[in-house]
Coordinates of C-alpha atoms and ligand atoms in Angstrom, one line a residue:
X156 CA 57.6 126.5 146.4
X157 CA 55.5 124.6 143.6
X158 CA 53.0 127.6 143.9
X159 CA 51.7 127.2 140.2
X160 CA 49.0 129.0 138.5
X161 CA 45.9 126.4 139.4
X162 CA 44.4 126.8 135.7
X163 CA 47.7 125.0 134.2
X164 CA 47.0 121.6 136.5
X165 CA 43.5 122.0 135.8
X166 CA 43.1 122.3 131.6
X167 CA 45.7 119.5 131.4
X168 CA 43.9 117.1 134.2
X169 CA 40.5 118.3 131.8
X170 CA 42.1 117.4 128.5
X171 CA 43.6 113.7 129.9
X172 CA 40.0 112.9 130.7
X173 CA 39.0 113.9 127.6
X174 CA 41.4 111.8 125.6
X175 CA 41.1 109.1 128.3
X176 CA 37.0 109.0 127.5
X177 CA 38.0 109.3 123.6
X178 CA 35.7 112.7 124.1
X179 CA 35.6 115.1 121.2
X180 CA 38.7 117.6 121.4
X181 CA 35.9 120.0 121.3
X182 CA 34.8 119.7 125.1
X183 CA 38.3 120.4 125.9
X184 CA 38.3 123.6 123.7
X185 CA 34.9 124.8 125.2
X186 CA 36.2 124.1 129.0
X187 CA 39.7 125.5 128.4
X188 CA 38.4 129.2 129.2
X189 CA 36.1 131.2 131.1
X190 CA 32.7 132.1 129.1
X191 CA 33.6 135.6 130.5
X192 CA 35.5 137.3 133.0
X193 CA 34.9 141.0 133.7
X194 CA 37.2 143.0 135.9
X195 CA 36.1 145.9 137.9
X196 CA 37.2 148.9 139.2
X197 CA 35.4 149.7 142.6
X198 CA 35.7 152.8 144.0
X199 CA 34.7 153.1 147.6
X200 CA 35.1 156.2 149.7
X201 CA 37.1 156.0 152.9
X202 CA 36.1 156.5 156.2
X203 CA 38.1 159.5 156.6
X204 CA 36.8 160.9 153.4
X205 CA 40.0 159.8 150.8
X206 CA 38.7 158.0 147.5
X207 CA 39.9 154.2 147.1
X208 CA 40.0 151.8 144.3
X209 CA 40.0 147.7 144.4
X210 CA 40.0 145.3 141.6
X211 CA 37.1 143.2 141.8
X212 CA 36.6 140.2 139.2
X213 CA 33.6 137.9 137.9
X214 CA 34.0 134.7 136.2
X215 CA 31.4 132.8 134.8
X216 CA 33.1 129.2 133.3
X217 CA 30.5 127.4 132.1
X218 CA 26.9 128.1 131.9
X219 CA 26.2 124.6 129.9
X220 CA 24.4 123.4 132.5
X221 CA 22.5 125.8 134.4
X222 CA 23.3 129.3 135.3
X223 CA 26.7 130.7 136.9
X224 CA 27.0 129.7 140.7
X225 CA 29.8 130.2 143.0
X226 CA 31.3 132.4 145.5
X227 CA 32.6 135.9 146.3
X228 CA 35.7 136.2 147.9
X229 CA 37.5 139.1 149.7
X230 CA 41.1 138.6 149.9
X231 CA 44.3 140.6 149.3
X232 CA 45.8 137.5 146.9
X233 CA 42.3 137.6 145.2
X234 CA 43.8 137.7 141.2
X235 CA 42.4 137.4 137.4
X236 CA 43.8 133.8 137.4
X237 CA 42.9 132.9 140.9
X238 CA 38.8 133.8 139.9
X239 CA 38.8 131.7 136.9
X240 CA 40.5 128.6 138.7
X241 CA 37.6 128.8 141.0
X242 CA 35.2 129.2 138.6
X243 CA 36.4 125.8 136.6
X244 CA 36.7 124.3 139.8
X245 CA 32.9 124.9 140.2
X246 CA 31.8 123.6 136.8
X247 CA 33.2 120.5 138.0
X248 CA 31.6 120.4 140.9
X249 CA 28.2 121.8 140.0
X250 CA 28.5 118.6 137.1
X251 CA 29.3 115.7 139.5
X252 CA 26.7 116.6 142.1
X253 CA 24.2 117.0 139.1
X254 CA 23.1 120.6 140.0
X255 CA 21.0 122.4 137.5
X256 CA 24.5 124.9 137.4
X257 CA 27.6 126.4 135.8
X258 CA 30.5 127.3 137.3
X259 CA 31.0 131.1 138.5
X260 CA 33.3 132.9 141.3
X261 CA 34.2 136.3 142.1
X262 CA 36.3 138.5 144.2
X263 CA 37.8 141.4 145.0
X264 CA 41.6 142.0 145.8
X265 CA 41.2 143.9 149.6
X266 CA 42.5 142.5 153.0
X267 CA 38.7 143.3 154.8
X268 CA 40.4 143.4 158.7
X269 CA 41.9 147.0 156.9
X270 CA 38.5 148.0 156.2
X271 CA 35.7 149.4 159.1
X272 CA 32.2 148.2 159.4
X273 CA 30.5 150.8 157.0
X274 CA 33.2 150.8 154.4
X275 CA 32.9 146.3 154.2
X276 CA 29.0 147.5 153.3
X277 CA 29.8 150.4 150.9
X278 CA 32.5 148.0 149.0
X279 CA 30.1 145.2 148.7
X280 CA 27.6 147.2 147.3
X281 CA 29.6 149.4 144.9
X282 CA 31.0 145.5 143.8
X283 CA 27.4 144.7 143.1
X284 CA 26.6 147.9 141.4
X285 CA 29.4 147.0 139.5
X286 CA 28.7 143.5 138.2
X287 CA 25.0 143.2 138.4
X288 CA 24.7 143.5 134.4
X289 CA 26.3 139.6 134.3
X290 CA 24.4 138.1 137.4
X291 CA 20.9 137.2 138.1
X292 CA 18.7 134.1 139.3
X293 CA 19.4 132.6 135.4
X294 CA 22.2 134.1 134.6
X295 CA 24.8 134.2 137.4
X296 CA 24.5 133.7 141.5
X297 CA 26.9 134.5 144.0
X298 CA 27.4 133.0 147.7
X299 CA 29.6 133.3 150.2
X300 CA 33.5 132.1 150.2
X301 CA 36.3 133.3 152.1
X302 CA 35.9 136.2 154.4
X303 CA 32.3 137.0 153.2
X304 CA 29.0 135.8 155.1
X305 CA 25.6 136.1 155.2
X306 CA 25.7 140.0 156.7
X307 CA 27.7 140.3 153.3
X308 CA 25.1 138.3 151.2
X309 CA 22.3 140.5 153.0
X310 CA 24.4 143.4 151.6
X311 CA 24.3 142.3 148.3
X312 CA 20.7 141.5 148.1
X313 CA 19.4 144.6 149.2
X314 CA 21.8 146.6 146.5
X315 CA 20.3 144.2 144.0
X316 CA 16.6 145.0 145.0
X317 CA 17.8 148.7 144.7
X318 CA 19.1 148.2 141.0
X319 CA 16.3 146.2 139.8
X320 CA 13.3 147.9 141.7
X321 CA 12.2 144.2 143.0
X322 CA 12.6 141.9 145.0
X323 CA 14.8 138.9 144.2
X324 CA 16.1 136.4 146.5
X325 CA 17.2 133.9 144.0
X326 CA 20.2 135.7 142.8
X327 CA 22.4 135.0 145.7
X328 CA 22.2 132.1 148.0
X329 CA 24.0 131.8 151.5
X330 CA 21.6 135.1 153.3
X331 CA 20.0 135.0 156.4
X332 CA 17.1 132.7 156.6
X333 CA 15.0 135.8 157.9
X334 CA 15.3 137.4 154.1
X335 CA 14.9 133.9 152.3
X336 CA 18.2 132.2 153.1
X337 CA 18.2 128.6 153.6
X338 CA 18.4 126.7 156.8
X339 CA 21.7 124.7 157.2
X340 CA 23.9 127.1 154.7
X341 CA 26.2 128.4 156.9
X342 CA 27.1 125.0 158.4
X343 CA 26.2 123.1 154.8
X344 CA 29.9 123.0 153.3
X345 CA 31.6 121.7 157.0
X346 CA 28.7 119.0 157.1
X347 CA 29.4 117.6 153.5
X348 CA 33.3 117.4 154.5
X349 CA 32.3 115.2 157.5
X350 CA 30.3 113.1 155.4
X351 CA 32.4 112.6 152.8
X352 CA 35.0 111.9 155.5
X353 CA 33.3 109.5 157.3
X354 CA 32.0 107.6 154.0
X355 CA 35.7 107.0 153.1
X356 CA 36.3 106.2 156.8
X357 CA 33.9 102.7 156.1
X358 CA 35.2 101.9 152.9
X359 CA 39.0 101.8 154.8
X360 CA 37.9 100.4 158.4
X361 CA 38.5 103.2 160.2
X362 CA 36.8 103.6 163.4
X363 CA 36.1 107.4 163.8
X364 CA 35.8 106.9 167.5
X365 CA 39.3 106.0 167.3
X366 CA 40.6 108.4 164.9
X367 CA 42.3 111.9 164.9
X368 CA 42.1 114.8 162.6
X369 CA 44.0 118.0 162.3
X370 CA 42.5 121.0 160.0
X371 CA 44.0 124.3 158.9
X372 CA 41.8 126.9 158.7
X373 CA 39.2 127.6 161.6
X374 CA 36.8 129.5 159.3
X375 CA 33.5 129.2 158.1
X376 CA 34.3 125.5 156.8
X377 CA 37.4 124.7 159.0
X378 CA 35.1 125.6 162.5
X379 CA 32.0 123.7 161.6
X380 CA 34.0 120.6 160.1
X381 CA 36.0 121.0 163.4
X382 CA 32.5 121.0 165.2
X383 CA 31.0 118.6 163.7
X384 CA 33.3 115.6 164.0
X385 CA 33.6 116.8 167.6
X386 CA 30.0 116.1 167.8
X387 CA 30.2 112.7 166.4
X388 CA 33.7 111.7 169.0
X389 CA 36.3 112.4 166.5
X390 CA 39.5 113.6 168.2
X391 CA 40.3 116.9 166.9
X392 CA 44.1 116.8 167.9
X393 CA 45.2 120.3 165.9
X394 CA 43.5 122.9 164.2
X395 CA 45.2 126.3 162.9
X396 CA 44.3 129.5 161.2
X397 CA 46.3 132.6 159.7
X398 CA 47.7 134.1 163.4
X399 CA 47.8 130.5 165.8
X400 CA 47.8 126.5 165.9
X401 CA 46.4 125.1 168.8
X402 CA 46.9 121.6 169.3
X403 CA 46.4 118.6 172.6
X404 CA 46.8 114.6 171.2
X405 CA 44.2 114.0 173.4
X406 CA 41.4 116.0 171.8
X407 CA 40.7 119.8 171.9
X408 CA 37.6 121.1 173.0
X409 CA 35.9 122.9 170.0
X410 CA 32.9 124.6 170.8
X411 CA 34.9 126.5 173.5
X412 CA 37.6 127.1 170.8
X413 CA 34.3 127.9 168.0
X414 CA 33.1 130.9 171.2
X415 CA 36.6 132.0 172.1
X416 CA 36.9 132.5 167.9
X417 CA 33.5 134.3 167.8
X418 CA 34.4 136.7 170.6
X419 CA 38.2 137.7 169.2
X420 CA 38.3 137.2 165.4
X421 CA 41.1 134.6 165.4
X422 CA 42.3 131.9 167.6
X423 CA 45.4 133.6 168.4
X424 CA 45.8 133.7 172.4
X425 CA 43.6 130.6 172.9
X426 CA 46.7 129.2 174.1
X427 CA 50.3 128.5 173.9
X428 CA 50.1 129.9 170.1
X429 CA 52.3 127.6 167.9
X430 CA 53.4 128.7 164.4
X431 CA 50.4 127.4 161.8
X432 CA 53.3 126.2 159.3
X433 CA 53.7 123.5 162.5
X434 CA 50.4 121.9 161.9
X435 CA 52.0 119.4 159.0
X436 CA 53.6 117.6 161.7
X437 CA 50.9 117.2 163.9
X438 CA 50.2 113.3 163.9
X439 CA 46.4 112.4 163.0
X440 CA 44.5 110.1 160.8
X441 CA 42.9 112.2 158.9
X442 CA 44.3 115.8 157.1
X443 CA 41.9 118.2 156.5
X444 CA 42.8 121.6 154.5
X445 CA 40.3 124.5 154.6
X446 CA 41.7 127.5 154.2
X447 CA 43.3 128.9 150.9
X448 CA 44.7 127.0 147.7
X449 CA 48.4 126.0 146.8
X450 CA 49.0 124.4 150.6
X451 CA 50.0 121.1 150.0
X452 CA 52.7 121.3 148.1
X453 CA 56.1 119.4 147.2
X454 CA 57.7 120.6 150.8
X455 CA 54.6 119.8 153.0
X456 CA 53.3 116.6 151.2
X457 CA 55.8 114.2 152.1
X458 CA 55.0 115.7 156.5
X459 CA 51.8 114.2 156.1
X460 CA 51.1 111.0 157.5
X461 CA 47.6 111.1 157.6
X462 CA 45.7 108.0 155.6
X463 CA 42.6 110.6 154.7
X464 CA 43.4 114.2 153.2
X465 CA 40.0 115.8 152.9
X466 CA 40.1 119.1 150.8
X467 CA 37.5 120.9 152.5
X468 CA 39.1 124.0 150.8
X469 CA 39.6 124.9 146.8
X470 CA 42.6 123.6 145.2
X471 CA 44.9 123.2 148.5
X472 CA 46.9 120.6 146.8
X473 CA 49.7 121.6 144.1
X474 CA 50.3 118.7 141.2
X475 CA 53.6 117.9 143.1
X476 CA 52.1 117.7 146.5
X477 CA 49.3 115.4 144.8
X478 CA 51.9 113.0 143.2
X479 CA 53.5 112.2 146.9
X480 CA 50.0 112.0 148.2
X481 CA 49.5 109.4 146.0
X482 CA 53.0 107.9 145.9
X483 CA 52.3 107.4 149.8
X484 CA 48.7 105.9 149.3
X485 CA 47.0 109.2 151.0
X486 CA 43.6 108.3 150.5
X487 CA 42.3 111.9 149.0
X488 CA 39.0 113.5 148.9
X489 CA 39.3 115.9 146.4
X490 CA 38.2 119.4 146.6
X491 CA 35.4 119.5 143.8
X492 CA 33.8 116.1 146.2
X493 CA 34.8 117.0 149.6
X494 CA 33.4 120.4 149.9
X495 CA 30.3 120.7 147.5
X496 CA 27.9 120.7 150.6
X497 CA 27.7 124.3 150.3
X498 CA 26.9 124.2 146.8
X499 CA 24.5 121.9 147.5
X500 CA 22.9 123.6 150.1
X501 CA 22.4 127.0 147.9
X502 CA 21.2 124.6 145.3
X503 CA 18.5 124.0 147.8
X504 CA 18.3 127.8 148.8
X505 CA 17.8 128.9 145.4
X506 CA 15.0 126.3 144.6
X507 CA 13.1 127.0 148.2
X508 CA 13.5 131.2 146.5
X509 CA 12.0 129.8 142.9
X510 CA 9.0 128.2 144.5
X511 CA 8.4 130.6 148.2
X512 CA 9.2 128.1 150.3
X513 CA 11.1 127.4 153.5
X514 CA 12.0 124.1 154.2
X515 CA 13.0 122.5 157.7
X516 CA 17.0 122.2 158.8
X517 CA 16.2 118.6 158.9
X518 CA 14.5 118.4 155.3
X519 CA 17.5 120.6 154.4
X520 CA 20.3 117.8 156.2
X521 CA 18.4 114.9 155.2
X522 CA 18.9 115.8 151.8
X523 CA 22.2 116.9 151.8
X524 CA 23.4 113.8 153.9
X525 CA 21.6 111.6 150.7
X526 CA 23.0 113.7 147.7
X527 CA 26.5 113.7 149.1
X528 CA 27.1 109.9 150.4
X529 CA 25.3 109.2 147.1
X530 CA 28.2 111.5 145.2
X531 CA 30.8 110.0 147.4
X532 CA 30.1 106.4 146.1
X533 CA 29.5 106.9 142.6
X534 CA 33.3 108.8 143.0
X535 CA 34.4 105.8 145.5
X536 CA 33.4 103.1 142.2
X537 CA 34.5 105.0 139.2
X538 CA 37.5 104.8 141.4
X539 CA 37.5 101.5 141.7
X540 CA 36.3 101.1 137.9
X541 CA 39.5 103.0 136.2
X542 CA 41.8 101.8 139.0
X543 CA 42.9 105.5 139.5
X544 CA 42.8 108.2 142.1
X545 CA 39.7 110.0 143.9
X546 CA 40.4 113.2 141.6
X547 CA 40.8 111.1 138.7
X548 CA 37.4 109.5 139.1
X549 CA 36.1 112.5 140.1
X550 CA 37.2 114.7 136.9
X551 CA 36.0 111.2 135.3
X552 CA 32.7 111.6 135.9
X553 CA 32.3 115.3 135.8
X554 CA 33.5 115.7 132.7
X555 CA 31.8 113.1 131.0
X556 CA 28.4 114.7 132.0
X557 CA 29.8 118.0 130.4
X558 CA 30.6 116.6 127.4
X559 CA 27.3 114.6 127.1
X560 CA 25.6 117.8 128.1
X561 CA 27.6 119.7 125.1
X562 CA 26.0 116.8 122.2
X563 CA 22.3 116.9 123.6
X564 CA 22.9 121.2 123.1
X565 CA 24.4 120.6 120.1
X566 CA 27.7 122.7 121.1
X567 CA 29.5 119.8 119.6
X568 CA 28.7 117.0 116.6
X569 CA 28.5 113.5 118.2
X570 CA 30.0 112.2 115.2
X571 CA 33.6 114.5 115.6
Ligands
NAD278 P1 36.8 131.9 155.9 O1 37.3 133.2 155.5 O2 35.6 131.7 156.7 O3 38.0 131.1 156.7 C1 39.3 131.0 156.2 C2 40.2 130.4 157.3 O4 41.5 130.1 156.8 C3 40.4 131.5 158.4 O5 40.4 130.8 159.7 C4 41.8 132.0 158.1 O6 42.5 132.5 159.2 C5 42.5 130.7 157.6 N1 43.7 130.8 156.9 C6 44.0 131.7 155.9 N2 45.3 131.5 155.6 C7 45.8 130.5 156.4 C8 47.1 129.9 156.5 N3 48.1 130.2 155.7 N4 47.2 128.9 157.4 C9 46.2 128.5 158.2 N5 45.0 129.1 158.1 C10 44.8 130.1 157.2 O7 36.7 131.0 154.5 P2 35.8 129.7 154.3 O8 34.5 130.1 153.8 O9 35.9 128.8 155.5 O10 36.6 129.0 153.1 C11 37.7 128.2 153.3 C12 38.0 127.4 152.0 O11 36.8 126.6 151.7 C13 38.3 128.2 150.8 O12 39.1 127.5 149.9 C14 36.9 128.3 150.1 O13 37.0 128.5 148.7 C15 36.4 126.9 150.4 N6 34.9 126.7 150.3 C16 34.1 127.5 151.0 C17 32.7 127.3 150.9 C18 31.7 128.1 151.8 O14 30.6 127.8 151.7 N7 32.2 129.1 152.5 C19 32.2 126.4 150.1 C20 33.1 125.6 149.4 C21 34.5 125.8 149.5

């Protein structure tokens, strides 16, 4: 398995664009490494009384253009390396969508179905306790990512009120509307896949009506991409998670699958369960990934025969499996396009907190479905412009702002 460590692909795809753009070596320097990364040692006391430790991490890539913003992420892979990939990842993101934001993420290394209830809360409280001297609403804001939610985020908040003494709803984005989360968050990242999906759907005459998907993961992102494309009569032929793959060529039917997941955890005994490995040879139009990174790799590439992959997940594609993509003309939305709709959305969340306001789910979609076709086809041109990938055009353009960012700070002499 070509199951590299993300942050190689990444500084080398960073420093081609650099030399491709004729940017000062400097901007490659300055993006090369994390501003900080702080590792933690949380200690969180057992249900049965026993004292436990987890690593938890905090990386804070850029903060060139705005403050830290990314995700917390409970996992038992959840690594030093793993956090900062993320956090790049997010730089890039937060540059191409022009979001007043660096790049951030955090984690900590625990598998949470081991953990009760009470002891989820104590961890993610002890985690903030733990980090809050690096985070705040201009220095560093966290959001949800894989296996945490808003009950987490409501967690977090309230520890954070505790520390400082004051209320401050601006320092994580992705909580409950009823303590100043935004409307639209939860669903905001699965909405910005389906748009950018169906935005590349025009430019290559596809008739979503007439087309099939097939997405691995059935989580946060996987479920409401799942949903939504169900809504607008695309055929969802397969979808998988960790335990099951459930799949019918002629369409499943998601909101029962979205309850039945709600009720038991997983979508294991929905029906005949099929090993989620299986779901690369599920035949569909379009490929969606939205589960963990490193998925598409130099086995799995070449069992796609999708004409879309859509990386609604963080890195799911490994350099190899991205060379047969594109040696088989895979048409692919990359990861730092195709799911920014949640950073987008907390981008909205934290300005609504700034000013005391609430806005509409409508204002909140309208604005989202504007900002991210708009993205989309600035990608879709500099595509066409440099006659390279998606991800090319994409690192293109996010990169360039960085480095234009770094001359108007003066981090680096125009002149060099
Ligand atoms: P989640 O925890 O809600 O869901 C993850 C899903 O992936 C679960 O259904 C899990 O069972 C499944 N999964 C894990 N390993 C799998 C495997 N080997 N095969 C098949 N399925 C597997 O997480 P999420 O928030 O939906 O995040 C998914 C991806 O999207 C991650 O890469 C995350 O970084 C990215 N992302 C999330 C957000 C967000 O707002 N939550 C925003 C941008 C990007």
């Amino acid at each position: 398995m070509d199951n590299q460590n993300p942050t190689d692909w990444l500084k080398r795809q960073i420093n081609e664009v650099v030399e491709e753009l004729e940017l000062s070596p400097s901007v490659y320097q300055i993006l090369k490494n994390p501003k900080h990364c702080i590792t933690v040692s949380i200690t969180l006391e057992r249900d049965d009384g026993s004292v436990e430790t987890y690593t938890g991490y905090r990386s804070v890539h850029s903060n060139l253009l705005g403050p830290g913003k990314g995700g917390i992420r409970f996992h038992k892979d959840v690594n030093e390396q793993e956090v900062i990939a993320l956090s790049m990842w997010m730089t890039l993101k937060t540059s191409i969508l022009k979001l007043p934001f660096g790049g951030a993420k955090g984690g900590i290394t625990v598998d949470p179905r081991e953990l009760s209830r009470k002891e989820l809360q104590q961890l993610s409280r002890q985690y903030i306790q733990d980090i809050e001297p690096v985070i705040g609403p201009q220095k560093d804001i966290p959001a949800p990512d894989v296996n945490t939610d808003g009950r987490v985020m409501g967690w977090m908040m309230d520890e954070f009120y505790k520390l400082r003494g004051r209320n401050i709803p601006g320092f994580i984005t992705g909580k409950p509307p009823v303590v100043g989360g935004s409307e639209g968050r939860v669903e905001a990242t699965g909405r910005g896949v389906v748009i950018n999906i169906l935005e590349a759907m025009k430019k290559l005459d596809m008739d979503p009506q007439q087309s099939s998907v097939a997405i691995q993961g059935f989580g946060n992102v996987g479920s409401v991409t799942a949903a939504t494309l169900y809504e607008k009569g695309v055929k969802v032929v397969a979808a998988s998670d960790i335990d099951a793959l459930v799949t019918d060529p002629n369409g499943l039917n998601v909101p029962e699958m979205v309850k039945y997941v709600e009720a038991n955890g997983s979508l294991k005994g929905y029906a005949d369960d099929k090993n989620p490995d299986d779901l690369f040879d599920v035949e569909c139009d379009v490929f969606i990934p939205s589960a963990l990174e490193n998925q598409i790799t130099e086995e799995t590439a070449p069992k796609i025969k999708a004409k879309i992959v859509a990386e609604a997940a963080n890195g799911p594609t490994t350099e190899k499996g991205d060379e047969i993509l594109n040696e088989n003309g895979v048409f692919v939305i990359p990861d730092i396009l195709c799911n920014a709709g949640g950073v987008m959305v907390s981008a909205f969340e934290w300005m609504q907190n700034d000013s005391h306001d609430h806005w509409a789910e409508k204002v909140v979609n309208e604005r989202l479905e504007k900002d991210m076709s708009s993205a989309f086809l600035e990608v879709y041109d500099m595509r066409n412009h440099i006659d390279k990938s998606m991800r090319h055009a994409a690192y293109y353009l996010a990169v360039k702002r960085l480095g234009d960012a770094m001359i108007v700070r003066g981090w680096i002499d125009e002149e060099r």
